[in-house]
Amino acid sequence: MQVKTKAIVISSLKFQEKSLIVKCFTLSHGLKSYFVRDAFSSRKSNQKIAYFQPLTILEIEAVHKNKGTLENFKEIKIGTPFHSIHSDIFKSTIVMFISEILHHSIHEEEKNEPLFEFLEAALEWLDNHDEIANFHLILMLETTKYLGFYPDTSDVNMPFFEMTEGVFTPFHAISSLTEHETNLFKKLIDLKFDSDKKTFHVIERQIVLKVLIDYYSFHLDGFKKPKSLDILKEIFS
């Protein structure tokens, strides 16, 4: 089946000497993996490789056999040209981290248009703004809406957040956040990308990030702590 769709690059892996295996989250078919032959051997190899930087938004034509094997691109072009995401050290570190989060979070070959549209809009926002210290925290929390485990905020005034059920409770259980962690988590729930207030200090931001990673681990089978986590902490320390 020939397909024309937008796609967000989640990861790329060098295969043998000259080729790439590229995992994309597509608008039309969810998660797909593609084989790019001779990505490192042609005159246009630099251009080709640039297409597959983390979270690049592409417009692709591809042949989908839908047999659980690697698919093939017929044509690729940049869907949304970014101006700063891959050249700014802070933004590129965030993007590397978020791509790992998505790599361990999105597993189904089913389309999820709302999630795609949210990620596309969020990346465009990141490319055009400079106050980005909380971006990855907000994105991780908002993404849970589309993955099915956004916190239930109906009892948000309760002092503890229980991780396995995703609810606020009056009592502290083994899987609950402390009262301090819960208060920081509540602050995050109130944040939007355009919030210009300096909500978290460095240590608080690291606490919230650990809470989010633990929360993902509770709700997603096989979720792994991103390798780029230490780099992210270093950049924003």
PDB file of C-alpha atoms in Angstrom:
ATOM      1  CA  MET A   1       0.000   0.000   0.000  1.00  0.00           C
ATOM      2  CA  GLN A   2       1.365   3.400  -0.989  1.00  0.00           C
ATOM      3  CA  VAL A   3       1.011   6.018   1.740  1.00  0.00           C
ATOM      4  CA  LYS A   4       1.511   9.776   1.868  1.00  0.00           C
ATOM      5  CA  THR A   5       1.663  11.176   5.405  1.00  0.00           C
ATOM      6  CA  LYS A   6       3.435  13.352   7.927  1.00  0.00           C
ATOM      7  CA  ALA A   7       5.875  11.590  10.244  1.00  0.00           C
ATOM      8  CA  ILE A   8       7.880  12.492  13.351  1.00  0.00           C
ATOM      9  CA  VAL A   9      11.290  10.820  13.643  1.00  0.00           C
ATOM     10  CA  ILE A  10      11.530   8.959  16.957  1.00  0.00           C
ATOM     11  CA  SER A  11      14.905   7.273  16.505  1.00  0.00           C
ATOM     12  CA  SER A  12      17.458   6.205  13.917  1.00  0.00           C
ATOM     13  CA  LEU A  13      19.897   3.337  14.209  1.00  0.00           C
ATOM     14  CA  LYS A  14      22.903   2.748  11.975  1.00  0.00           C
ATOM     15  CA  PHE A  15      22.690  -0.633  10.267  1.00  0.00           C
ATOM     16  CA  GLN A  16      25.930  -2.198   8.993  1.00  0.00           C
ATOM     17  CA  GLU A  17      28.175   0.455   7.395  1.00  0.00           C
ATOM     18  CA  LYS A  18      25.925   2.479   5.135  1.00  0.00           C
ATOM     19  CA  SER A  19      22.268   2.095   6.097  1.00  0.00           C
ATOM     20  CA  LEU A  20      19.792   3.285   8.713  1.00  0.00           C
ATOM     21  CA  ILE A  21      16.744   1.861  10.441  1.00  0.00           C
ATOM     22  CA  VAL A  22      14.450   4.786  11.210  1.00  0.00           C
ATOM     23  CA  LYS A  23      11.498   4.611  13.580  1.00  0.00           C
ATOM     24  CA  CYS A  24       8.782   7.192  12.876  1.00  0.00           C
ATOM     25  CA  PHE A  25       5.479   8.102  14.476  1.00  0.00           C
ATOM     26  CA  THR A  26       3.245   8.685  11.469  1.00  0.00           C
ATOM     27  CA  LEU A  27       0.005  10.627  11.318  1.00  0.00           C
ATOM     28  CA  SER A  28      -1.721   7.973   9.224  1.00  0.00           C
ATOM     29  CA  HIS A  29      -0.497   4.689  10.712  1.00  0.00           C
ATOM     30  CA  GLY A  30       1.089   5.321  14.108  1.00  0.00           C
ATOM     31  CA  LEU A  31       4.509   3.803  14.722  1.00  0.00           C
ATOM     32  CA  LYS A  32       6.421   2.499  11.693  1.00  0.00           C
ATOM     33  CA  SER A  33      10.036   1.462  11.098  1.00  0.00           C
ATOM     34  CA  TYR A  34      11.783   2.118   7.781  1.00  0.00           C
ATOM     35  CA  PHE A  35      14.937   0.857   6.133  1.00  0.00           C
ATOM     36  CA  VAL A  36      17.081   3.554   4.502  1.00  0.00           C
ATOM     37  CA  ARG A  37      19.625   1.903   2.243  1.00  0.00           C
ATOM     38  CA  ASP A  38      22.963   3.628   1.613  1.00  0.00           C
ATOM     39  CA  ALA A  39      22.151   6.578   3.893  1.00  0.00           C
ATOM     40  CA  PHE A  40      25.898   7.163   4.391  1.00  0.00           C
ATOM     41  CA  SER A  41      27.216   6.481   0.922  1.00  0.00           C
ATOM     42  CA  SER A  42      25.657   8.868  -1.585  1.00  0.00           C
ATOM     43  CA  ARG A  43      26.593  12.444  -2.410  1.00  0.00           C
ATOM     44  CA  LYS A  44      23.459  13.569  -0.628  1.00  0.00           C
ATOM     45  CA  SER A  45      24.212  11.525   2.492  1.00  0.00           C
ATOM     46  CA  ASN A  46      24.558  14.588   4.734  1.00  0.00           C
ATOM     47  CA  GLN A  47      21.180  15.798   3.577  1.00  0.00           C
ATOM     48  CA  LYS A  48      19.697  12.343   4.046  1.00  0.00           C
ATOM     49  CA  ILE A  49      21.038  11.966   7.580  1.00  0.00           C
ATOM     50  CA  ALA A  50      19.752  15.442   8.492  1.00  0.00           C
ATOM     51  CA  TYR A  51      16.238  14.219   7.759  1.00  0.00           C
ATOM     52  CA  PHE A  52      16.524  11.697  10.575  1.00  0.00           C
ATOM     53  CA  GLN A  53      17.568  13.834  13.528  1.00  0.00           C
ATOM     54  CA  PRO A  54      15.384  13.235  16.596  1.00  0.00           C
ATOM     55  CA  LEU A  55      11.838  14.639  16.326  1.00  0.00           C
ATOM     56  CA  THR A  56      12.292  16.042  12.820  1.00  0.00           C
ATOM     57  CA  ILE A  57       8.876  16.433  11.203  1.00  0.00           C
ATOM     58  CA  LEU A  58       8.815  14.896   7.719  1.00  0.00           C
ATOM     59  CA  GLU A  59       6.402  14.574   4.854  1.00  0.00           C
ATOM     60  CA  ILE A  60       6.875  11.123   3.392  1.00  0.00           C
ATOM     61  CA  GLU A  61       5.668   8.867   0.639  1.00  0.00           C
ATOM     62  CA  ALA A  62       6.210   5.238   1.537  1.00  0.00           C
ATOM     63  CA  VAL A  63       5.275   1.699   0.700  1.00  0.00           C
ATOM     64  CA  HIS A  64       3.654  -0.028   3.670  1.00  0.00           C
ATOM     65  CA  LYS A  65       3.471  -3.787   3.385  1.00  0.00           C
ATOM     66  CA  ASN A  66       2.061  -4.019   6.937  1.00  0.00           C
ATOM     67  CA  LYS A  67       3.640  -7.413   7.523  1.00  0.00           C
ATOM     68  CA  GLY A  68       5.615  -6.494  10.640  1.00  0.00           C
ATOM     69  CA  THR A  69       8.781  -5.993   8.595  1.00  0.00           C
ATOM     70  CA  LEU A  70      10.711  -2.818   7.805  1.00  0.00           C
ATOM     71  CA  GLU A  71       8.927  -0.481   5.409  1.00  0.00           C
ATOM     72  CA  ASN A  72      10.514   1.630   2.657  1.00  0.00           C
ATOM     73  CA  PHE A  73      10.428   5.336   1.850  1.00  0.00           C
ATOM     74  CA  LYS A  74       9.728   6.414  -1.713  1.00  0.00           C
ATOM     75  CA  GLU A  75      10.133  10.131  -1.099  1.00  0.00           C
ATOM     76  CA  ILE A  76      11.067  12.278   1.910  1.00  0.00           C
ATOM     77  CA  LYS A  77      11.034  16.002   2.530  1.00  0.00           C
ATOM     78  CA  ILE A  78      11.095  18.214   5.605  1.00  0.00           C
ATOM     79  CA  GLY A  79       7.538  18.891   6.755  1.00  0.00           C
ATOM     80  CA  THR A  80       8.314  21.663   9.256  1.00  0.00           C
ATOM     81  CA  PRO A  81      11.707  23.385   8.934  1.00  0.00           C
ATOM     82  CA  PHE A  82      13.094  24.032  12.415  1.00  0.00           C
ATOM     83  CA  HIS A  83      15.267  27.095  13.002  1.00  0.00           C
ATOM     84  CA  SER A  84      16.687  26.479  16.466  1.00  0.00           C
ATOM     85  CA  ILE A  85      15.774  23.016  17.762  1.00  0.00           C
ATOM     86  CA  HIS A  86      18.816  21.220  16.382  1.00  0.00           C
ATOM     87  CA  SER A  87      21.321  24.070  16.800  1.00  0.00           C
ATOM     88  CA  ASP A  88      20.513  25.303  20.325  1.00  0.00           C
ATOM     89  CA  ILE A  89      22.233  23.067  22.922  1.00  0.00           C
ATOM     90  CA  PHE A  90      19.367  23.354  25.425  1.00  0.00           C
ATOM     91  CA  LYS A  91      16.676  22.587  22.849  1.00  0.00           C
ATOM     92  CA  SER A  92      18.607  19.771  21.183  1.00  0.00           C
ATOM     93  CA  THR A  93      19.163  18.132  24.588  1.00  0.00           C
ATOM     94  CA  ILE A  94      15.444  18.381  25.385  1.00  0.00           C
ATOM     95  CA  VAL A  95      14.611  16.905  21.971  1.00  0.00           C
ATOM     96  CA  MET A  96      17.044  14.008  22.469  1.00  0.00           C
ATOM     97  CA  PHE A  97      15.449  13.300  25.865  1.00  0.00           C
ATOM     98  CA  ILE A  98      11.853  13.550  24.598  1.00  0.00           C
ATOM     99  CA  SER A  99      12.617  11.288  21.632  1.00  0.00           C
ATOM    100  CA  GLU A 100      13.821   8.625  24.092  1.00  0.00           C
ATOM    101  CA  ILE A 101      10.687   9.057  26.212  1.00  0.00           C
ATOM    102  CA  LEU A 102       8.507   8.579  23.119  1.00  0.00           C
ATOM    103  CA  HIS A 103      10.622   5.636  21.944  1.00  0.00           C
ATOM    104  CA  HIS A 104       9.792   3.801  25.177  1.00  0.00           C
ATOM    105  CA  SER A 105       6.171   5.003  25.329  1.00  0.00           C
ATOM    106  CA  ILE A 106       4.633   4.578  21.856  1.00  0.00           C
ATOM    107  CA  HIS A 107       4.468   0.945  20.800  1.00  0.00           C
ATOM    108  CA  GLU A 108       1.299   0.439  18.818  1.00  0.00           C
ATOM    109  CA  GLU A 109       1.048   0.485  15.041  1.00  0.00           C
ATOM    110  CA  GLU A 110      -2.255   2.324  15.312  1.00  0.00           C
ATOM    111  CA  LYS A 111      -2.829   5.905  14.341  1.00  0.00           C
ATOM    112  CA  ASN A 112      -3.242   8.404  17.141  1.00  0.00           C
ATOM    113  CA  GLU A 113      -3.956  11.672  15.370  1.00  0.00           C
ATOM    114  CA  PRO A 114      -4.542  13.717  18.555  1.00  0.00           C
ATOM    115  CA  LEU A 115      -1.125  12.700  19.941  1.00  0.00           C
ATOM    116  CA  PHE A 116       0.576  13.442  16.624  1.00  0.00           C
ATOM    117  CA  GLU A 117      -1.038  16.880  16.374  1.00  0.00           C
ATOM    118  CA  PHE A 118      -0.126  17.684  19.979  1.00  0.00           C
ATOM    119  CA  LEU A 119       3.530  16.719  19.453  1.00  0.00           C
ATOM    120  CA  GLU A 120       3.709  18.654  16.190  1.00  0.00           C
ATOM    121  CA  ALA A 121       2.316  21.819  17.818  1.00  0.00           C
ATOM    122  CA  ALA A 122       4.567  21.401  20.873  1.00  0.00           C
ATOM    123  CA  LEU A 123       7.710  21.090  18.733  1.00  0.00           C
ATOM    124  CA  GLU A 124       6.771  24.166  16.732  1.00  0.00           C
ATOM    125  CA  TRP A 125       6.308  26.033  20.023  1.00  0.00           C
ATOM    126  CA  LEU A 126       9.729  24.878  21.266  1.00  0.00           C
ATOM    127  CA  ASP A 127      11.368  26.039  18.046  1.00  0.00           C
ATOM    128  CA  ASN A 128       9.951  29.544  18.436  1.00  0.00           C
ATOM    129  CA  HIS A 129      10.417  30.234  22.165  1.00  0.00           C
ATOM    130  CA  ASP A 130      13.341  30.706  24.536  1.00  0.00           C
ATOM    131  CA  GLU A 131      11.783  30.156  27.995  1.00  0.00           C
ATOM    132  CA  ILE A 132      11.933  26.377  27.771  1.00  0.00           C
ATOM    133  CA  ALA A 133      13.202  25.088  31.127  1.00  0.00           C
ATOM    134  CA  ASN A 134       9.854  23.420  31.935  1.00  0.00           C
ATOM    135  CA  PHE A 135       9.041  22.287  28.386  1.00  0.00           C
ATOM    136  CA  HIS A 136       9.979  18.619  28.804  1.00  0.00           C
ATOM    137  CA  LEU A 137       8.052  18.383  32.097  1.00  0.00           C
ATOM    138  CA  ILE A 138       4.872  19.854  30.612  1.00  0.00           C
ATOM    139  CA  LEU A 139       5.179  17.721  27.471  1.00  0.00           C
ATOM    140  CA  MET A 140       5.632  14.499  29.456  1.00  0.00           C
ATOM    141  CA  LEU A 141       2.579  15.228  31.589  1.00  0.00           C
ATOM    142  CA  GLU A 142       0.398  16.328  28.649  1.00  0.00           C
ATOM    143  CA  THR A 143       1.428  13.247  26.642  1.00  0.00           C
ATOM    144  CA  THR A 144      -0.158  11.029  29.305  1.00  0.00           C
ATOM    145  CA  LYS A 145      -3.554  12.381  28.149  1.00  0.00           C
ATOM    146  CA  TYR A 146      -3.017  10.651  24.811  1.00  0.00           C
ATOM    147  CA  LEU A 147      -1.477   7.491  26.280  1.00  0.00           C
ATOM    148  CA  GLY A 148      -4.352   6.967  28.708  1.00  0.00           C
ATOM    149  CA  PHE A 149      -2.975   7.690  32.189  1.00  0.00           C
ATOM    150  CA  TYR A 150      -3.347  11.421  32.817  1.00  0.00           C
ATOM    151  CA  PRO A 151      -3.855  12.082  36.550  1.00  0.00           C
ATOM    152  CA  ASP A 152      -7.429  12.237  37.836  1.00  0.00           C
ATOM    153  CA  THR A 153      -7.647  15.781  39.217  1.00  0.00           C
ATOM    154  CA  SER A 154     -11.159  15.549  40.687  1.00  0.00           C
ATOM    155  CA  ASP A 155      -9.663  15.410  44.225  1.00  0.00           C
ATOM    156  CA  VAL A 156      -6.652  17.618  43.503  1.00  0.00           C
ATOM    157  CA  ASN A 157      -6.957  19.343  46.899  1.00  0.00           C
ATOM    158  CA  MET A 158      -6.020  16.125  48.700  1.00  0.00           C
ATOM    159  CA  PRO A 159      -2.455  16.118  50.113  1.00  0.00           C
ATOM    160  CA  PHE A 160      -1.016  12.980  48.450  1.00  0.00           C
ATOM    161  CA  PHE A 161      -0.811  11.690  44.878  1.00  0.00           C
ATOM    162  CA  GLU A 162      -1.044   7.918  44.520  1.00  0.00           C
ATOM    163  CA  MET A 163       0.977   6.790  41.490  1.00  0.00           C
ATOM    164  CA  THR A 164      -0.561   3.449  40.491  1.00  0.00           C
ATOM    165  CA  GLU A 165      -4.151   4.703  40.320  1.00  0.00           C
ATOM    166  CA  GLY A 166      -3.201   8.239  39.304  1.00  0.00           C
ATOM    167  CA  VAL A 167      -5.421   9.869  41.942  1.00  0.00           C
ATOM    168  CA  PHE A 168      -5.087  12.356  44.787  1.00  0.00           C
ATOM    169  CA  THR A 169      -5.883  10.882  48.216  1.00  0.00           C
ATOM    170  CA  PRO A 170      -6.096  11.959  51.866  1.00  0.00           C
ATOM    171  CA  PHE A 171      -3.769   9.160  53.021  1.00  0.00           C
ATOM    172  CA  HIS A 172      -0.161   8.296  52.262  1.00  0.00           C
ATOM    173  CA  ALA A 173       0.325   4.832  50.728  1.00  0.00           C
ATOM    174  CA  ILE A 174       3.489   2.965  49.676  1.00  0.00           C
ATOM    175  CA  SER A 175       3.046   4.129  46.074  1.00  0.00           C
ATOM    176  CA  SER A 176       2.204   7.734  46.993  1.00  0.00           C
ATOM    177  CA  LEU A 177       4.306  10.837  46.553  1.00  0.00           C
ATOM    178  CA  THR A 178       5.301  12.759  49.658  1.00  0.00           C
ATOM    179  CA  GLU A 179       3.315  15.880  50.442  1.00  0.00           C
ATOM    180  CA  HIS A 180       6.174  18.041  49.091  1.00  0.00           C
ATOM    181  CA  GLU A 181       6.393  16.030  45.859  1.00  0.00           C
ATOM    182  CA  THR A 182       2.602  16.170  45.507  1.00  0.00           C
ATOM    183  CA  ASN A 183       2.617  19.971  45.840  1.00  0.00           C
ATOM    184  CA  LEU A 184       5.271  20.232  43.106  1.00  0.00           C
ATOM    185  CA  PHE A 185       3.249  17.866  40.911  1.00  0.00           C
ATOM    186  CA  LYS A 186       0.155  20.046  41.394  1.00  0.00           C
ATOM    187  CA  LYS A 187       2.170  23.060  40.250  1.00  0.00           C
ATOM    188  CA  LEU A 188       3.108  21.178  37.088  1.00  0.00           C
ATOM    189  CA  ILE A 189      -0.534  20.287  36.378  1.00  0.00           C
ATOM    190  CA  ASP A 190      -1.339  24.014  36.367  1.00  0.00           C
ATOM    191  CA  LEU A 191       1.479  24.881  33.945  1.00  0.00           C
ATOM    192  CA  LYS A 192       1.113  25.553  30.213  1.00  0.00           C
ATOM    193  CA  PHE A 193       3.878  26.046  27.657  1.00  0.00           C
ATOM    194  CA  ASP A 194       3.202  29.787  27.648  1.00  0.00           C
ATOM    195  CA  SER A 195       3.477  30.139  31.436  1.00  0.00           C
ATOM    196  CA  ASP A 196       6.198  32.715  31.960  1.00  0.00           C
ATOM    197  CA  LYS A 197       6.591  32.330  35.726  1.00  0.00           C
ATOM    198  CA  LYS A 198       9.701  30.642  37.117  1.00  0.00           C
ATOM    199  CA  THR A 199       7.774  27.852  38.806  1.00  0.00           C
ATOM    200  CA  PHE A 200      10.575  25.494  39.823  1.00  0.00           C
ATOM    201  CA  HIS A 201      14.080  25.852  41.182  1.00  0.00           C
ATOM    202  CA  VAL A 202      16.694  23.481  39.760  1.00  0.00           C
ATOM    203  CA  ILE A 203      16.316  20.890  42.534  1.00  0.00           C
ATOM    204  CA  GLU A 204      12.517  21.066  42.347  1.00  0.00           C
ATOM    205  CA  ARG A 205      12.625  20.530  38.585  1.00  0.00           C
ATOM    206  CA  GLN A 206      14.746  17.418  39.092  1.00  0.00           C
ATOM    207  CA  ILE A 207      12.279  16.109  41.689  1.00  0.00           C
ATOM    208  CA  VAL A 208       9.353  16.644  39.293  1.00  0.00           C
ATOM    209  CA  LEU A 209      11.268  14.954  36.472  1.00  0.00           C
ATOM    210  CA  LYS A 210      11.946  11.902  38.661  1.00  0.00           C
ATOM    211  CA  VAL A 211       8.237  11.805  39.607  1.00  0.00           C
ATOM    212  CA  LEU A 212       7.258  11.817  35.919  1.00  0.00           C
ATOM    213  CA  ILE A 213       9.721   9.073  34.991  1.00  0.00           C
ATOM    214  CA  ASP A 214       8.475   6.947  37.900  1.00  0.00           C
ATOM    215  CA  TYR A 215       4.871   7.655  36.872  1.00  0.00           C
ATOM    216  CA  TYR A 216       5.579   6.481  33.310  1.00  0.00           C
ATOM    217  CA  SER A 217       7.288   3.373  34.731  1.00  0.00           C
ATOM    218  CA  PHE A 218       4.170   2.536  36.778  1.00  0.00           C
ATOM    219  CA  HIS A 219       1.874   2.784  33.757  1.00  0.00           C
ATOM    220  CA  LEU A 220       3.894   1.595  30.742  1.00  0.00           C
ATOM    221  CA  ASP A 221       5.240  -1.945  30.497  1.00  0.00           C
ATOM    222  CA  GLY A 222       8.900  -2.011  29.563  1.00  0.00           C
ATOM    223  CA  PHE A 223       9.446   1.715  30.043  1.00  0.00           C
ATOM    224  CA  LYS A 224      13.143   2.492  30.566  1.00  0.00           C
ATOM    225  CA  LYS A 225      14.875   5.497  32.075  1.00  0.00           C
ATOM    226  CA  PRO A 226      16.275   7.539  29.163  1.00  0.00           C
ATOM    227  CA  LYS A 227      20.047   7.402  28.708  1.00  0.00           C
ATOM    228  CA  SER A 228      20.065  11.145  28.053  1.00  0.00           C
ATOM    229  CA  LEU A 229      18.627  11.918  31.512  1.00  0.00           C
ATOM    230  CA  ASP A 230      22.023  12.753  33.029  1.00  0.00           C
ATOM    231  CA  ILE A 231      22.865  15.081  30.134  1.00  0.00           C
ATOM    232  CA  LEU A 232      19.523  16.844  30.580  1.00  0.00           C
ATOM    233  CA  LYS A 233      20.171  17.323  34.304  1.00  0.00           C
ATOM    234  CA  GLU A 234      23.637  18.699  33.559  1.00  0.00           C
ATOM    235  CA  ILE A 235      22.380  21.167  30.972  1.00  0.00           C
ATOM    236  CA  PHE A 236      19.660  22.540  33.255  1.00  0.00           C
ATOM    237  CA  SER A 237      21.643  22.520  36.506  1.00  0.00           C
TER     238      SER A 237
END
